[in-house]
Tab-separated table of C-alpha atoms in Angstrom:
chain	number	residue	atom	x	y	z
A	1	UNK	CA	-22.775	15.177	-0.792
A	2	UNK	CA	-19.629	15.452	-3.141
A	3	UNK	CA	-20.016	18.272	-5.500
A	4	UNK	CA	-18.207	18.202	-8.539
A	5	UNK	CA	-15.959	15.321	-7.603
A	6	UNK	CA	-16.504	11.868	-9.518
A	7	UNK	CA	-17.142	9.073	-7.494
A	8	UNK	CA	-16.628	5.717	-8.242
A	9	UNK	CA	-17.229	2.426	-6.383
A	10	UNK	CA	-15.849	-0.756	-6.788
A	11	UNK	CA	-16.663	-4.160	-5.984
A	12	UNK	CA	-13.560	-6.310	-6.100
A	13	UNK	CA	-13.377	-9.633	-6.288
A	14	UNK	CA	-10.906	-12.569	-6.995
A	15	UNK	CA	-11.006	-11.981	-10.213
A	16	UNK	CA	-13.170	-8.843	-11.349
A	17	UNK	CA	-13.462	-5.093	-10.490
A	18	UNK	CA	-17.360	-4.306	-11.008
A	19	UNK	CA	-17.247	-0.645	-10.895
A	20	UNK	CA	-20.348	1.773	-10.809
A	21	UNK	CA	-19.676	5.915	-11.070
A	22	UNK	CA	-21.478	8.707	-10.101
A	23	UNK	CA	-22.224	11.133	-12.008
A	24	UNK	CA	-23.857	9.500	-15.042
A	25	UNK	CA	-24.789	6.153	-13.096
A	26	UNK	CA	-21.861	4.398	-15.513
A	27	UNK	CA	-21.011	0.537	-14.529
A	28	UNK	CA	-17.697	-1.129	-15.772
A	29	UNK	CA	-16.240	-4.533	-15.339
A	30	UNK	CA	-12.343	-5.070	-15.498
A	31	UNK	CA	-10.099	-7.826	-14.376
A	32	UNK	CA	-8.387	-7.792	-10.996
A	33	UNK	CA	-5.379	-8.058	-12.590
A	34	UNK	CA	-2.003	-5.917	-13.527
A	35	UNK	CA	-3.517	-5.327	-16.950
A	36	UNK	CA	-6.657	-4.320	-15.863
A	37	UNK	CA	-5.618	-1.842	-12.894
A	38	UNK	CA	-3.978	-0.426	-15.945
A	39	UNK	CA	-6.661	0.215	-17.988
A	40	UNK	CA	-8.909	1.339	-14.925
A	41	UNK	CA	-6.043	4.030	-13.956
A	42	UNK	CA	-6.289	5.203	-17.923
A	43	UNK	CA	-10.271	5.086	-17.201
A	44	UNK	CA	-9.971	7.335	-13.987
A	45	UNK	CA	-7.361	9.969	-16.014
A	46	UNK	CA	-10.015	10.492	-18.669
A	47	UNK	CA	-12.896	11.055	-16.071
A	48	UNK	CA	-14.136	14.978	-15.298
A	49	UNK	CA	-12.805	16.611	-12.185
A	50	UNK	CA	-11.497	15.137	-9.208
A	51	UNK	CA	-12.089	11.373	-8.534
A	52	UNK	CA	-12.909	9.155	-5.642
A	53	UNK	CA	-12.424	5.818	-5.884
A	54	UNK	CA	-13.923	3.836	-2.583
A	55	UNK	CA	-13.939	-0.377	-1.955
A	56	UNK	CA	-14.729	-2.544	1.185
A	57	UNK	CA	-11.781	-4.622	2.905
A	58	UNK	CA	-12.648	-7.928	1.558
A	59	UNK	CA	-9.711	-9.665	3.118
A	60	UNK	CA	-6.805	-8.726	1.118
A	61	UNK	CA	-8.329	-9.167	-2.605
A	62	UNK	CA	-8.192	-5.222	-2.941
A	63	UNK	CA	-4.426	-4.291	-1.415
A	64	UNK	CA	-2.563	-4.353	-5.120
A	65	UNK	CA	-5.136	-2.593	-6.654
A	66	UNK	CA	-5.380	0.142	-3.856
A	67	UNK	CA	-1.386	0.214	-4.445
A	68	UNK	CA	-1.703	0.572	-7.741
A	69	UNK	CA	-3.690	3.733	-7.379
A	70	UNK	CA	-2.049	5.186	-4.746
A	71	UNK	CA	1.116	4.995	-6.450
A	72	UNK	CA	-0.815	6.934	-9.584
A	73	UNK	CA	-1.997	9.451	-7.249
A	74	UNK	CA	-5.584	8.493	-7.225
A	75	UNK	CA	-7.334	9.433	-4.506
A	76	UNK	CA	-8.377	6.002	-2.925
A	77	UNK	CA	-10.006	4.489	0.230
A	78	UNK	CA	-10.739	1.448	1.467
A	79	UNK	CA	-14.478	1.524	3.330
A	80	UNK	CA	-15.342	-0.719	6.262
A	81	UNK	CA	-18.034	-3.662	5.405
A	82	UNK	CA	-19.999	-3.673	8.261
A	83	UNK	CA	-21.320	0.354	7.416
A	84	UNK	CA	-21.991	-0.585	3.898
A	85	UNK	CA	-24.115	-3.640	4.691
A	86	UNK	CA	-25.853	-1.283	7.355
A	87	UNK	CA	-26.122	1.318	4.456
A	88	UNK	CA	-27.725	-1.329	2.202
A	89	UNK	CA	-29.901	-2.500	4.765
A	90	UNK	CA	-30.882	0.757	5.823
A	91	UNK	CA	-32.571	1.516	2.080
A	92	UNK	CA	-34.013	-1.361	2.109
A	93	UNK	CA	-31.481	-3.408	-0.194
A	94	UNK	CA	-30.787	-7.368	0.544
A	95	UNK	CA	-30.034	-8.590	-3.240
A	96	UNK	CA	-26.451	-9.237	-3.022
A	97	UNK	CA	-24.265	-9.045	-6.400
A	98	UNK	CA	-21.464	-7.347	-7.675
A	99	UNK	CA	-23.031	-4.852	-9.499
A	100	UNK	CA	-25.607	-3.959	-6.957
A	101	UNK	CA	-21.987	-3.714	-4.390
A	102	UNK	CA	-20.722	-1.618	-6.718
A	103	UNK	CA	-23.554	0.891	-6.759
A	104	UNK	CA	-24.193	0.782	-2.821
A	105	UNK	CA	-20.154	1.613	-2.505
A	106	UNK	CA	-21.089	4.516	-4.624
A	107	UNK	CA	-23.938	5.413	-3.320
A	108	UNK	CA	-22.487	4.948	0.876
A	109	UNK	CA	-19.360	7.050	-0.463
A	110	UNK	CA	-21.864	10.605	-1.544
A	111	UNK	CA	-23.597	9.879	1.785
A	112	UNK	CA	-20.419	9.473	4.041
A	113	UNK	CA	-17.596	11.043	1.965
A	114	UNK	CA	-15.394	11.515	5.572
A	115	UNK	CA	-15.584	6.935	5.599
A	116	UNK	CA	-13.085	4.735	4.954
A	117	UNK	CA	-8.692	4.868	5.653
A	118	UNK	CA	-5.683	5.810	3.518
A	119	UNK	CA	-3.700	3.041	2.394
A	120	UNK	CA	-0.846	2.306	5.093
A	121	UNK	CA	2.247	2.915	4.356
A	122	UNK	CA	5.037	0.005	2.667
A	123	UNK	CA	6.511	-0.640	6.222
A	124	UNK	CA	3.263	-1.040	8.303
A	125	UNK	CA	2.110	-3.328	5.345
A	126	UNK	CA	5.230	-5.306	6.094
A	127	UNK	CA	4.947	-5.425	9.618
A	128	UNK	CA	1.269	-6.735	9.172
A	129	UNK	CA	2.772	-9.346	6.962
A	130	UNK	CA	4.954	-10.296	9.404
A	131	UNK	CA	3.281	-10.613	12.611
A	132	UNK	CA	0.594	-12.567	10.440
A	133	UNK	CA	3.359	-14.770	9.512
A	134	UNK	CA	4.507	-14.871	12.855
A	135	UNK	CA	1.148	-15.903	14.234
A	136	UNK	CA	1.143	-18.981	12.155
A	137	UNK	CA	4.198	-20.126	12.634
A	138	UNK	CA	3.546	-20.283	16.679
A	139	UNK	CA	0.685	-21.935	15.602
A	140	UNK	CA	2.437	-24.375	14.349
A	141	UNK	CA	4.777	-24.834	17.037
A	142	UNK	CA	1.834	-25.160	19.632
A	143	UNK	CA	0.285	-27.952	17.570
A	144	UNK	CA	3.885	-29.862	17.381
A	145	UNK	CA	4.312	-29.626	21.078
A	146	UNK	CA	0.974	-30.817	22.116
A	147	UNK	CA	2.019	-33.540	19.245
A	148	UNK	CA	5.116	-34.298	21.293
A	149	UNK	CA	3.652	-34.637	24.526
A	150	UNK	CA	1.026	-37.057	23.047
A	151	UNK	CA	3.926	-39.033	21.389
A	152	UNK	CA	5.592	-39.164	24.132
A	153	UNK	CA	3.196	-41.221	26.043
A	154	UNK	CA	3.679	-44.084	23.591
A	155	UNK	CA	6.435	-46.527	22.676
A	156	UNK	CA	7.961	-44.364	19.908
A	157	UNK	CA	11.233	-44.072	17.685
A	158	UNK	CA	13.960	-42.619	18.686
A	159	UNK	CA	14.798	-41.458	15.331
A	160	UNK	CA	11.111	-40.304	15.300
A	161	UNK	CA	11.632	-37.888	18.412
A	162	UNK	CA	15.024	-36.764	16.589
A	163	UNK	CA	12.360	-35.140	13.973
A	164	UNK	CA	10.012	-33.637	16.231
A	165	UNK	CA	13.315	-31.867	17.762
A	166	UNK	CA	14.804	-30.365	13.491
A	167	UNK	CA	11.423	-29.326	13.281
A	168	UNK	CA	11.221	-27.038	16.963
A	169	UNK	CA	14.349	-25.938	16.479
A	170	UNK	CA	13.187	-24.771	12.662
A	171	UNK	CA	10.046	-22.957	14.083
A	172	UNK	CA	11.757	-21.818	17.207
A	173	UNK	CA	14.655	-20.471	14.579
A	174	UNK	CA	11.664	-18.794	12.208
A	175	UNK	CA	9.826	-16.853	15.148
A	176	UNK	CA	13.204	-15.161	16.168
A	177	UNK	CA	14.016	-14.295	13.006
A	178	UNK	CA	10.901	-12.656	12.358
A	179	UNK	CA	10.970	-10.822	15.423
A	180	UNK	CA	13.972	-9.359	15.105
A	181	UNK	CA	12.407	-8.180	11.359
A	182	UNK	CA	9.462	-7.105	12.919
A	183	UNK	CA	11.820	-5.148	15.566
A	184	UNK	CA	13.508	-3.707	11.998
A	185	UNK	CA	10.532	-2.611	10.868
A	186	UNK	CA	9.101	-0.716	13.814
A	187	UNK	CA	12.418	1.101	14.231
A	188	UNK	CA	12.563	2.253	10.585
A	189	UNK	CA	8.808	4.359	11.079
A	190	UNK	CA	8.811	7.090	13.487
A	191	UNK	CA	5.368	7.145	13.916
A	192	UNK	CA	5.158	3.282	15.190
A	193	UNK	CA	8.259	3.138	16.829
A	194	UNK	CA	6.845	5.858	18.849
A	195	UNK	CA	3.487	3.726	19.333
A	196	UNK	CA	5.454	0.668	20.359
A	197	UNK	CA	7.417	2.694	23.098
A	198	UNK	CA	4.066	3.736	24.710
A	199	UNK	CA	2.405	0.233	24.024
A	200	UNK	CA	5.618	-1.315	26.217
A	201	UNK	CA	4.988	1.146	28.862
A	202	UNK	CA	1.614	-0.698	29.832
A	203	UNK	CA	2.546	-3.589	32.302
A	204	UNK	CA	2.100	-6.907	30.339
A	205	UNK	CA	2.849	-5.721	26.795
A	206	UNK	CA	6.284	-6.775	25.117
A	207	UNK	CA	7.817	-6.079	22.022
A	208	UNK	CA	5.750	-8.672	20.565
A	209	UNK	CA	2.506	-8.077	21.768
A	210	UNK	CA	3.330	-4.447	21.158
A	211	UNK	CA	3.979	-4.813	17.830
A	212	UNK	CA	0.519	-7.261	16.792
A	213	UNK	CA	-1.514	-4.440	18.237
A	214	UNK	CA	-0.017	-2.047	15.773
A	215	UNK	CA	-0.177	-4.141	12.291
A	216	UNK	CA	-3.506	-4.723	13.522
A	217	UNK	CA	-4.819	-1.191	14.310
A	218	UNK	CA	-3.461	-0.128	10.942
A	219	UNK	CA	-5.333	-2.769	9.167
A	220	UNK	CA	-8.672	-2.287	10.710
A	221	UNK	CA	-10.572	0.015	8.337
A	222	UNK	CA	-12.061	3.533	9.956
């Protein structure tokens, strides 16, 4: 157990923080918003001896906050959802709200105080914004060709095919551009480029590939 540290866990949603700290068992509610990651970072300065703030990944609803803190040197982690819901389940807890989330955060971060990952740094945050990007742009592209092909079974347009042709060349212009960012990025970070030079050295994995695997290992929580 943390001794002498407060501990606080949030439950963040679209568009509230539900907070519960240990000691003293004290909730709070505050808007996930600029002004209220303001007043919560006034909150945490006022509170007794070191604090630990802890929240699940809930799918990107939690990044500016955890940004926000970082950036005002609060010590701040981001915990991985499937060990709290085993936590919960573990004493016996199935009511789901906010407030009870915010308490079990608490409560998982005295039992496991080692849980949860540092918030990645600006350029791996970037990368992971681009290879998501990425990924849905080539989505895109697959669903046009398989349009195509389908299309071009039929008695269509010319000027109809001249459109399906802008709009590969757009996506097919879009994907290399972002690779060559995500290329950028990797360069600019020791540590990854480092990563991506013994990712390519495994038969099968390109710059590409090399690069999903790792936006994607740095956004998995610990």
């Amino acid at each position: 157990m943390i001794t002498a540290t407060t501990v606080v866990g949030i439950d963040v949603s679209r568009d509230w923080l539900d907070g519960f700290c240990f000691p003293g068992e004290q909730r709070f509610r505050l808007a996930n918003s600029p002004a209220g990651h303001e007043l919560l970072v006034a909150a945490i300065r006022e509170m007794p001896g070191p604090v630990k703030i802890g929240f699940e990944a809930t799918g990107g609803q939690e990044w500016v906050l955890w940004a926000t803190l970082v950036a005002a040197e609060i010590d701040a982690g981001q915990l991985p959802p499937a060990q709290i819901k085993a936590f919960a389940l573990s004493r016996g807890t199935r009511a789901k709200t906010d407030r009870i989330d915010a308490e079990l955060i608490a409560r998982f971060m005295l039992f496991r105080p080692e849980a949860g990952r540092r918030l990645p740094t600006e350029n791996l945050r970037i990368l992971r914004a681009l290879t998501t990007r990425r990924a849905q742009i080539v989505d895109m592209r697959k669903r046009l060709l398989a349009q195509i092909a389908a299309r071009r079974k039929q008695d269509i347009p010319a000027d109809v095919e001249g459109m399906d042709a802008d709009l590969r060349a757009m996506l097919d212009t879009q994907v290399s551009d972002l690779e060559r960012r995500i290329e950028s990025v990797i360069a600019q970070e020791e540590a990854a480029a480092e990563k991506a030079r013994l990712l390519r050295s495994i038969p099968g994995i390109g710059p590409v590939s090399s690069a999903m695997l790792i936006a994607e290992c740095q956004n998995s929580a610990g």
